[in-house]
CSV table of C-alpha atoms and ligand atoms in Angstrom, one decimal:
chain,number,residue,atom,x,y,z
B,1,MET,CA,86.6,0.2,-106.1
B,2,GLU,CA,86.8,3.7,-104.6
B,3,PHE,CA,89.5,5.8,-106.3
B,4,ILE,CA,91.1,8.6,-104.3
B,5,VAL,CA,91.1,11.9,-106.3
B,6,ASN,CA,94.1,14.2,-106.3
B,7,GLN,CA,96.3,11.9,-104.2
B,8,ASP,CA,99.6,13.4,-103.0
B,9,LEU,CA,102.3,11.0,-104.3
B,10,SER,CA,105.2,12.9,-102.6
B,11,SER,CA,105.7,10.3,-99.9
B,12,LEU,CA,105.0,7.3,-102.2
B,13,HIS,CA,108.3,7.6,-104.2
B,14,THR,CA,111.9,8.0,-103.0
B,15,MET,CA,112.9,10.9,-105.3
B,16,GLY,CA,111.0,13.5,-103.2
B,17,CYS,CA,109.4,15.4,-106.1
B,18,ARG,CA,106.1,17.1,-105.3
B,19,SER,CA,103.4,15.2,-107.2
B,20,THR,CA,99.7,14.4,-107.3
B,21,ALA,CA,97.8,11.7,-109.1
B,22,GLN,CA,94.5,12.4,-110.8
B,23,SER,CA,93.2,9.3,-109.1
B,24,PHE,CA,94.8,6.6,-106.9
B,25,VAL,CA,94.0,3.2,-105.5
B,26,VAL,CA,95.8,0.4,-103.6
B,27,VAL,CA,94.9,-3.1,-104.7
B,28,TYR,CA,95.3,-6.0,-102.2
B,29,SER,CA,94.2,-9.0,-104.3
B,30,LEU,CA,94.0,-10.3,-107.8
B,31,PRO,CA,90.2,-9.8,-108.1
B,32,GLU,CA,90.6,-6.2,-106.8
B,33,LEU,CA,93.2,-5.6,-109.5
B,34,LYS,CA,91.0,-7.1,-112.2
B,35,SER,CA,88.0,-5.0,-111.2
B,36,THR,CA,90.2,-1.9,-111.0
B,37,LEU,CA,91.5,-2.5,-114.5
B,38,GLU,CA,87.9,-3.0,-115.8
B,39,GLU,CA,86.7,0.2,-114.1
B,40,ALA,CA,89.7,2.2,-115.4
B,41,ARG,CA,88.9,0.9,-118.9
B,42,GLN,CA,85.3,2.0,-118.7
B,43,ARG,CA,86.3,5.4,-117.5
B,44,ALA,CA,89.1,5.7,-120.1
B,45,LEU,CA,91.7,6.3,-117.4
B,46,PRO,CA,95.3,5.5,-118.3
B,47,ILE,CA,97.1,3.4,-115.7
B,48,THR,CA,100.4,3.8,-113.9
B,49,VAL,CA,101.5,0.9,-111.8
B,50,LEU,CA,103.4,1.7,-108.6
B,51,GLY,CA,105.4,-0.6,-106.4
B,52,GLY,CA,107.7,1.0,-103.7
B,53,GLY,CA,108.4,4.1,-105.9
B,54,SER,CA,112.1,3.7,-105.7
B,55,ASN,CA,112.7,3.8,-109.5
B,56,VAL,CA,110.3,6.4,-110.6
B,57,VAL,CA,110.5,10.2,-110.9
B,58,PHE,CA,106.9,11.6,-110.8
B,59,SER,CA,106.0,14.7,-112.7
B,60,GLU,CA,103.9,17.3,-110.8
B,61,HIS,CA,100.7,15.9,-112.1
B,62,VAL,CA,100.2,12.3,-113.0
B,63,PRO,CA,97.1,11.9,-115.2
B,64,GLY,CA,94.8,8.9,-115.0
B,65,LEU,CA,94.9,6.2,-112.3
B,66,VAL,CA,97.9,5.3,-110.2
B,67,VAL,CA,97.5,1.7,-109.0
B,68,LYS,CA,99.7,0.8,-106.0
B,69,MET,CA,100.4,-2.9,-105.7
B,70,GLY,CA,99.5,-4.1,-102.2
B,71,ILE,CA,99.1,-7.8,-102.9
B,72,LEU,CA,101.0,-9.7,-100.2
B,73,GLY,CA,102.0,-13.3,-99.6
B,74,ILE,CA,105.0,-15.7,-99.6
B,75,GLU,CA,104.7,-19.4,-100.2
B,76,VAL,CA,107.2,-22.3,-100.4
B,77,LEU,CA,105.9,-24.6,-103.1
B,78,GLU,CA,105.3,-28.2,-102.2
B,79,ASN,CA,107.0,-29.8,-105.1
B,80,PHE,CA,110.6,-29.1,-104.2
B,81,GLY,CA,111.9,-32.5,-105.4
B,82,SER,CA,111.5,-35.8,-103.7
B,83,GLU,CA,113.4,-34.8,-100.6
B,84,ALA,CA,111.6,-34.9,-97.2
B,85,SER,CA,112.4,-31.3,-96.1
B,86,VAL,CA,113.5,-27.9,-97.5
B,87,GLU,CA,117.0,-28.4,-96.0
B,88,ASP,CA,117.5,-31.7,-97.9
B,89,ALA,CA,116.2,-30.3,-101.2
B,90,GLU,CA,118.5,-29.3,-104.1
B,91,VAL,CA,116.1,-26.7,-105.3
B,92,VAL,CA,113.3,-24.9,-103.4
B,93,TRP,CA,110.7,-22.9,-105.3
B,94,VAL,CA,109.3,-19.9,-103.5
B,95,LYS,CA,106.4,-17.8,-104.8
B,96,ALA,CA,106.0,-14.2,-103.6
B,97,GLN,CA,103.3,-11.7,-104.4
B,98,ALA,CA,104.0,-8.4,-106.2
B,99,GLY,CA,103.4,-6.1,-103.2
B,100,GLU,CA,105.9,-7.8,-100.9
B,101,ASN,CA,108.8,-5.5,-99.8
B,102,TRP,CA,111.8,-6.8,-101.7
B,103,HIS,CA,114.3,-6.6,-98.8
B,104,HIS,CA,112.0,-8.2,-96.3
B,105,PHE,CA,111.4,-11.0,-98.8
B,106,VAL,CA,115.2,-11.5,-99.3
B,107,ARG,CA,115.7,-11.5,-95.5
B,108,TRP,CA,113.0,-14.1,-95.1
B,109,THR,CA,114.6,-16.4,-97.7
B,110,LEU,CA,118.0,-16.1,-96.0
B,111,GLN,CA,116.4,-16.9,-92.6
B,112,GLN,CA,115.0,-20.1,-94.1
B,113,GLY,CA,118.6,-21.1,-95.1
B,114,LEU,CA,117.9,-20.6,-98.8
B,115,GLY,CA,120.6,-19.1,-101.0
B,116,GLY,CA,120.3,-17.1,-104.2
B,117,LEU,CA,119.1,-13.6,-103.2
B,118,GLU,CA,121.7,-12.6,-100.6
B,119,ASN,CA,123.7,-10.4,-102.9
B,120,LEU,CA,120.5,-8.5,-103.7
B,121,SER,CA,119.9,-7.5,-100.1
B,122,LEU,CA,118.7,-4.0,-99.2
B,123,ILE,CA,117.6,-3.0,-102.8
B,124,PRO,CA,114.5,-0.8,-102.2
B,125,GLY,CA,111.2,-1.6,-103.8
B,126,THR,CA,108.8,-4.5,-104.2
B,127,VAL,CA,108.9,-8.1,-105.5
B,128,GLY,CA,106.7,-7.2,-108.5
B,129,ALA,CA,109.1,-4.6,-109.8
B,130,ALA,CA,112.2,-6.7,-109.4
B,131,PRO,CA,111.8,-8.5,-112.8
B,132,ILE,CA,110.9,-5.2,-114.6
B,133,GLN,CA,114.5,-4.0,-114.8
B,134,ASN,CA,116.1,-7.3,-113.8
B,135,ILE,CA,117.5,-5.8,-110.6
B,136,GLY,CA,121.2,-6.5,-110.0
B,137,ALA,CA,124.0,-5.9,-107.5
B,138,TYR,CA,127.3,-7.4,-106.5
B,139,GLY,CA,127.6,-9.9,-109.4
B,140,VAL,CA,124.0,-11.2,-109.3
B,141,GLU,CA,121.0,-10.4,-111.3
B,142,VAL,CA,117.5,-11.4,-110.2
B,143,LYS,CA,117.1,-13.3,-113.5
B,144,ASP,CA,119.6,-15.8,-112.2
B,145,VAL,CA,117.0,-17.2,-109.7
B,146,ILE,CA,113.7,-16.4,-111.3
B,147,SER,CA,111.7,-19.4,-112.5
B,148,GLU,CA,108.4,-17.8,-113.5
B,149,VAL,CA,106.6,-14.5,-113.5
B,150,SER,CA,102.8,-14.2,-113.5
B,151,ALA,CA,101.4,-11.1,-115.1
B,152,ILE,CA,98.0,-9.6,-116.0
B,153,ASN,CA,97.5,-8.1,-119.5
B,154,ARG,CA,96.2,-4.6,-118.7
B,155,ASN,CA,94.1,-4.5,-121.9
B,156,THR,CA,92.5,-8.0,-121.8
B,157,GLY,CA,92.7,-9.0,-118.1
B,158,GLU,CA,94.3,-12.3,-119.2
B,159,LEU,CA,96.7,-13.9,-116.7
B,160,LYS,CA,99.9,-15.2,-118.3
B,161,ILE,CA,102.7,-17.2,-116.8
B,162,PHE,CA,106.1,-16.3,-118.3
B,163,ASP,CA,109.0,-18.8,-117.9
B,164,ARG,CA,112.4,-17.3,-117.4
B,165,ASP,CA,113.3,-17.3,-121.1
B,166,GLU,CA,110.0,-15.6,-122.1
B,167,CYS,CA,110.9,-12.7,-119.8
B,168,GLY,CA,113.6,-11.7,-122.2
B,169,PHE,CA,116.0,-10.6,-119.4
B,170,ARG,CA,119.0,-8.4,-120.3
B,171,TYR,CA,121.1,-5.9,-118.3
B,172,ARG,CA,118.5,-3.7,-116.4
B,173,ASP,CA,115.9,-4.8,-118.9
B,174,SER,CA,113.1,-7.3,-119.6
B,175,ILE,CA,110.2,-7.6,-122.0
B,176,PHE,CA,108.1,-6.0,-119.2
B,177,LYS,CA,110.2,-2.9,-119.4
B,178,ARG,CA,110.4,-2.9,-123.2
B,179,ASP,CA,106.6,-3.1,-123.5
B,180,PRO,CA,105.7,-0.8,-120.6
B,181,GLY,CA,102.0,-0.4,-121.1
B,182,LYS,CA,101.1,-4.0,-121.3
B,183,TRP,CA,101.8,-6.2,-118.2
B,184,ILE,CA,101.2,-5.9,-114.5
B,185,ILE,CA,103.3,-8.4,-112.6
B,186,VAL,CA,101.3,-10.1,-109.8
B,187,GLU,CA,103.6,-12.8,-108.5
B,188,VAL,CA,107.1,-14.1,-109.0
B,189,THR,CA,108.4,-17.7,-108.4
B,190,PHE,CA,112.1,-18.0,-107.4
B,191,ARG,CA,114.3,-21.1,-107.8
B,192,LEU,CA,116.4,-21.0,-104.6
B,193,SER,CA,118.6,-23.6,-102.9
B,194,PRO,CA,120.0,-24.4,-99.5
B,195,LYS,CA,123.0,-25.7,-101.3
B,196,ALA,CA,123.7,-22.7,-103.6
B,197,PRO,CA,127.4,-21.7,-103.5
B,198,LEU,CA,128.1,-18.2,-102.0
B,199,LYS,CA,129.0,-15.6,-104.7
B,200,LEU,CA,131.8,-13.6,-103.2
B,201,ASP,CA,133.9,-12.8,-106.2
B,202,TYR,CA,132.5,-9.4,-107.1
B,203,ALA,CA,135.5,-7.0,-106.7
B,204,GLU,CA,133.9,-4.6,-104.3
B,205,LEU,CA,132.5,-7.4,-102.1
B,206,LYS,CA,135.8,-9.2,-102.1
B,207,LYS,CA,137.7,-6.1,-101.1
B,208,PHE,CA,135.4,-5.7,-98.1
B,209,TRP,CA,135.3,-9.3,-96.8
B,210,GLU,CA,139.1,-9.7,-97.3
B,211,SER,CA,139.5,-7.2,-94.5
B,212,ALA,CA,136.3,-7.9,-92.5
B,213,GLY,CA,136.5,-11.7,-92.6
B,214,GLU,CA,135.0,-14.2,-95.1
B,215,PRO,CA,131.2,-14.7,-94.7
B,216,SER,CA,130.2,-18.4,-94.4
B,217,SER,CA,126.4,-18.3,-94.7
B,218,TYR,CA,123.7,-16.6,-96.8
B,219,LEU,CA,122.7,-14.5,-93.8
B,220,GLU,CA,126.3,-13.3,-93.3
B,221,VAL,CA,126.6,-12.4,-97.0
B,222,GLY,CA,123.3,-10.5,-96.8
B,223,ALA,CA,124.5,-8.6,-93.7
B,224,LEU,CA,127.8,-7.7,-95.5
B,225,VAL,CA,126.0,-6.4,-98.6
B,226,GLU,CA,123.8,-4.3,-96.3
B,227,GLU,CA,126.8,-2.8,-94.6
B,228,ILE,CA,128.5,-2.0,-97.9
B,229,ARG,CA,125.3,-0.4,-99.3
B,230,ARG,CA,124.7,1.6,-96.2
B,231,ARG,CA,128.2,3.1,-96.5
B,232,LYS,CA,128.0,3.7,-100.2
B,233,LEU,CA,124.5,4.8,-101.0
B,234,PRO,CA,122.3,7.6,-99.5
B,235,ASP,CA,119.3,6.4,-97.5
B,236,PRO,CA,116.3,7.7,-99.5
B,237,ASP,CA,114.4,8.4,-96.2
B,238,VAL,CA,117.2,10.9,-95.4
B,239,VAL,CA,118.3,12.2,-98.8
B,240,PRO,CA,115.8,11.7,-101.6
B,241,ASN,CA,117.2,9.7,-104.5
B,242,SER,CA,116.3,6.8,-106.8
B,243,GLY,CA,119.6,4.9,-106.7
B,244,SER,CA,121.7,4.7,-109.8
B,245,PHE,CA,120.3,7.4,-112.2
B,246,PHE,CA,122.1,6.1,-115.3
B,247,LYS,CA,122.8,2.7,-116.7
B,248,ASN,CA,126.4,1.6,-117.3
B,249,PRO,CA,126.9,2.2,-121.0
B,250,THR,CA,128.2,-0.5,-123.4
B,251,VAL,CA,130.7,0.7,-126.0
B,252,ASP,CA,132.6,-1.1,-128.8
B,253,ASP,CA,136.3,-2.0,-128.6
B,254,GLN,CA,137.4,1.0,-130.8
B,255,LEU,CA,135.8,3.6,-128.6
B,256,TYR,CA,137.0,1.9,-125.4
B,257,GLN,CA,140.6,1.9,-126.7
B,258,ARG,CA,140.4,5.6,-127.5
B,259,ILE,CA,139.1,6.4,-124.0
B,260,LEU,CA,141.7,4.1,-122.5
B,261,ASP,CA,144.6,5.8,-124.3
B,262,GLU,CA,143.6,9.2,-123.0
B,263,TYR,CA,142.3,8.1,-119.5
B,264,PRO,CA,144.2,5.0,-118.4
B,265,SER,CA,142.2,4.9,-115.1
B,266,VAL,CA,138.9,4.2,-116.9
B,267,VAL,CA,136.8,1.7,-115.1
B,268,ALA,CA,135.5,-0.9,-117.6
B,269,PHE,CA,134.6,-4.6,-117.8
B,270,PRO,CA,134.5,-6.9,-120.9
B,271,SER,CA,130.9,-7.4,-122.0
B,272,GLY,CA,130.5,-9.7,-124.9
B,273,VAL,CA,132.5,-9.9,-128.1
B,274,ASN,CA,134.4,-6.6,-128.7
B,275,GLN,CA,132.2,-4.8,-126.2
B,276,TRP,CA,133.0,-3.1,-123.0
B,277,LYS,CA,130.8,-1.9,-120.1
B,278,LEU,CA,132.0,1.4,-118.7
B,279,ALA,CA,131.3,2.5,-115.2
B,280,ALA,CA,128.9,5.4,-115.6
B,281,GLY,CA,129.8,6.7,-112.1
B,282,TRP,CA,133.4,7.0,-113.2
B,283,LEU,CA,132.5,8.9,-116.4
B,284,ILE,CA,130.3,11.3,-114.4
B,285,GLN,CA,133.0,11.8,-111.8
B,286,GLU,CA,135.6,12.6,-114.4
B,287,CYS,CA,133.3,15.3,-115.7
B,288,GLY,CA,133.5,16.9,-112.3
B,289,TRP,CA,130.0,16.3,-111.1
B,290,LYS,CA,130.6,14.3,-107.9
B,291,GLY,CA,129.4,16.4,-104.9
B,292,PHE,CA,127.8,19.1,-107.1
B,293,VAL,CA,124.7,20.6,-105.7
B,294,ASP,CA,122.7,23.6,-107.1
B,295,ASP,CA,119.3,24.9,-106.3
B,296,GLY,CA,118.3,21.8,-104.3
B,297,VAL,CA,119.4,19.0,-106.7
B,298,GLY,CA,122.8,17.4,-107.1
B,299,VAL,CA,125.1,14.5,-107.4
B,300,PHE,CA,125.9,12.3,-104.3
B,301,ASP,CA,129.4,13.0,-103.0
B,302,ARG,CA,130.2,9.4,-102.4
B,303,GLN,CA,128.8,7.9,-105.6
B,304,ALA,CA,128.5,10.0,-108.8
B,305,LEU,CA,125.9,7.7,-110.3
B,306,VAL,CA,123.3,8.9,-107.8
B,307,ILE,CA,121.3,12.1,-108.3
B,308,ILE,CA,120.0,13.5,-105.1
B,309,ASN,CA,117.1,15.8,-104.4
B,310,PRO,CA,117.7,17.4,-101.0
B,311,GLY,CA,115.6,20.4,-102.0
B,312,TYR,CA,112.5,18.3,-102.8
B,313,ARG,CA,112.5,19.9,-106.2
B,314,PRO,CA,110.1,18.9,-109.0
B,315,ALA,CA,110.9,16.4,-111.7
B,316,ALA,CA,111.8,19.1,-114.2
B,317,ALA,CA,114.8,20.1,-112.0
B,318,ILE,CA,116.0,16.4,-111.9
B,319,LYS,CA,115.6,16.1,-115.7
B,320,GLY,CA,117.5,19.4,-116.2
B,321,LEU,CA,120.5,18.2,-114.2
B,322,ALA,CA,120.4,14.7,-115.8
B,323,SER,CA,120.5,16.3,-119.3
B,324,LYS,CA,123.5,18.5,-118.3
B,325,ILE,CA,125.3,15.4,-117.0
B,326,GLN,CA,124.5,13.4,-120.2
B,327,GLN,CA,125.8,16.3,-122.4
B,328,SER,CA,129.1,16.6,-120.6
B,329,VAL,CA,129.7,12.9,-120.7
B,330,ALA,CA,128.9,12.9,-124.4
B,331,ASP,CA,131.2,15.9,-125.1
B,332,LYS,CA,134.1,14.5,-123.1
B,333,PHE,CA,134.0,10.8,-123.9
B,334,GLY,CA,131.6,10.4,-126.9
B,335,VAL,CA,129.4,8.1,-124.8
B,336,GLU,CA,125.7,8.3,-124.4
B,337,LEU,CA,124.3,7.8,-120.9
B,338,GLU,CA,120.8,6.3,-120.6
B,339,ILE,CA,118.6,7.2,-117.7
B,340,GLU,CA,117.6,4.2,-115.5
B,341,PRO,CA,114.5,5.3,-113.5
B,342,PHE,CA,111.1,5.8,-115.1
B,343,ILE,CA,110.2,9.4,-115.6
B,344,LEU,CA,106.4,9.4,-115.2
H,19,FAD,C1,118.9,3.9,-102.8
H,19,FAD,C2,118.5,3.0,-104.0
H,19,FAD,C3,119.4,2.0,-104.3
H,19,FAD,C4,119.0,1.1,-105.4
H,19,FAD,N1,119.9,0.1,-105.8
H,19,FAD,C5,119.6,-0.7,-106.8
H,19,FAD,C6,120.5,-1.7,-107.2
H,19,FAD,O1,121.5,-2.0,-106.5
H,19,FAD,N2,120.1,-2.5,-108.3
H,19,FAD,C7,119.0,-2.2,-109.0
H,19,FAD,O2,118.8,-3.0,-110.0
H,19,FAD,N3,118.2,-1.2,-108.7
H,19,FAD,C8,118.4,-0.4,-107.6
H,19,FAD,N4,117.6,0.6,-107.3
H,19,FAD,C9,116.4,0.8,-108.1
H,19,FAD,C10,115.1,0.2,-107.5
H,19,FAD,O3,115.2,-0.1,-106.2
H,19,FAD,C11,114.6,-1.1,-108.3
H,19,FAD,O4,114.5,-0.8,-109.6
H,19,FAD,C12,113.3,-1.7,-107.7
H,19,FAD,O5,113.1,-2.9,-108.3
H,19,FAD,C13,112.1,-0.7,-107.9
H,19,FAD,O6,111.1,-1.3,-107.2
H,19,FAD,P1,109.8,-0.5,-106.9
H,19,FAD,O7,108.8,-1.4,-106.3
H,19,FAD,O8,110.2,0.7,-106.0
H,19,FAD,O9,109.3,0.0,-108.3
H,19,FAD,P2,108.6,1.4,-108.7
H,19,FAD,O10,109.7,2.5,-108.5
H,19,FAD,O11,107.4,1.6,-107.9
H,19,FAD,O12,108.4,1.2,-110.2
H,19,FAD,C14,109.4,1.1,-111.1
H,19,FAD,C15,108.8,0.8,-112.5
H,19,FAD,O13,108.2,-0.5,-112.5
H,19,FAD,C16,106.8,-0.5,-112.7
H,19,FAD,N5,106.2,-1.5,-111.8
H,19,FAD,C17,106.3,-1.5,-110.5
H,19,FAD,N6,105.7,-2.6,-110.0
H,19,FAD,C18,105.1,-3.2,-111.1
H,19,FAD,C19,104.4,-4.4,-111.2
H,19,FAD,N7,104.0,-5.2,-110.2
H,19,FAD,N8,104.0,-4.7,-112.5
H,19,FAD,C20,104.3,-4.0,-113.6
H,19,FAD,N9,105.0,-2.9,-113.5
H,19,FAD,C21,105.5,-2.5,-112.2
H,19,FAD,C22,106.4,0.9,-112.5
H,19,FAD,O14,105.3,1.3,-113.2
H,19,FAD,C23,107.6,1.7,-112.9
H,19,FAD,O15,107.6,1.8,-114.3
H,19,FAD,C24,117.9,1.4,-106.2
H,19,FAD,C25,117.0,2.5,-105.8
H,19,FAD,C26,117.3,3.3,-104.7
H,19,FAD,C27,116.4,4.4,-104.3
């Protein structure tokens, strides 16, 4: 495989930071990926895997080899039960390759009349990255419909198929994220259904359809989610960003009660025994950051969870602002905010 030297990565991730990779390659098939890994091993090049670049903040120089996943393909598996057609089936297994654009794949499933992914419409990125942080939105996480994940061990070249339990999914987390240097996801199999109930209970979704009219198909739910997201989140093609910059923190009951006493409007949801998930956006907003912009980086004025980079500033500037936000939230609420995107 030919590796490109000093590849400009600026347009290959959504945060807009100026960046170059020591070497770069796009792989379009499993054999290409395997031979690339072998060559990188021989040349002692550390590997960074890249999907759509929507959850990474690249430093000015990325050492080693950046491997962009370009493997494409979507396939409905034959063994979808004993039923004669997809429409009659209770469950339909669909396999998608890692390089497929996530939103295009979701749209395709909805157009086939298959339910399960509609609430995850318009999330940027690729199929292969979706399991990494167990992407979620509007009351659904991708783990709810993942059946299997196939991944290559970067060190041995072994292909392993993980069933859902083996993926160790948690909130914005999986074993692939917890063990970052080990696996490259090559394909994901989803368990979808033409009979899956619509999931419309998530508060923000409900508020919207109660005034706009209740959706009655997967495609209509997908369109509704797209509309809400377009209103709420900045388009990375217009304003560079990587979506939510912080995870919603979980705190124990004692800390939650202390915050609630002082700030009765705190946005929180029960999350397990004596645990509460706090809305990180609310915490950041209460610290006065919403709409703040300085020296080309800032906080989106409609959603405080999103750091924006209209000045196309380098990763150091993003990290600097993120630390200040973390410090102010810790000082005011005693809560630690964890960064969601990968700083590479
Ligand atoms: C505007 C906006 C809105 C967003 N909204 C949401 C949301 O609602 N919910 C949500 O969960 N996320 C959201 N995100 C985050 C992001 O879209 C997801 O995390 C997405 O899955 C990232 O996909 P990607 O292909 O761009 O990954 P990349 O950014 O390219 O990579 C992310 C990480 O995964 C690794 N990786 C990528 N592909 C593979 C692979 N095939 N095998 C192994 N490792 C891999 C990379 O090395 C990196 O560490 C949003 C981002 C933006 C910009």
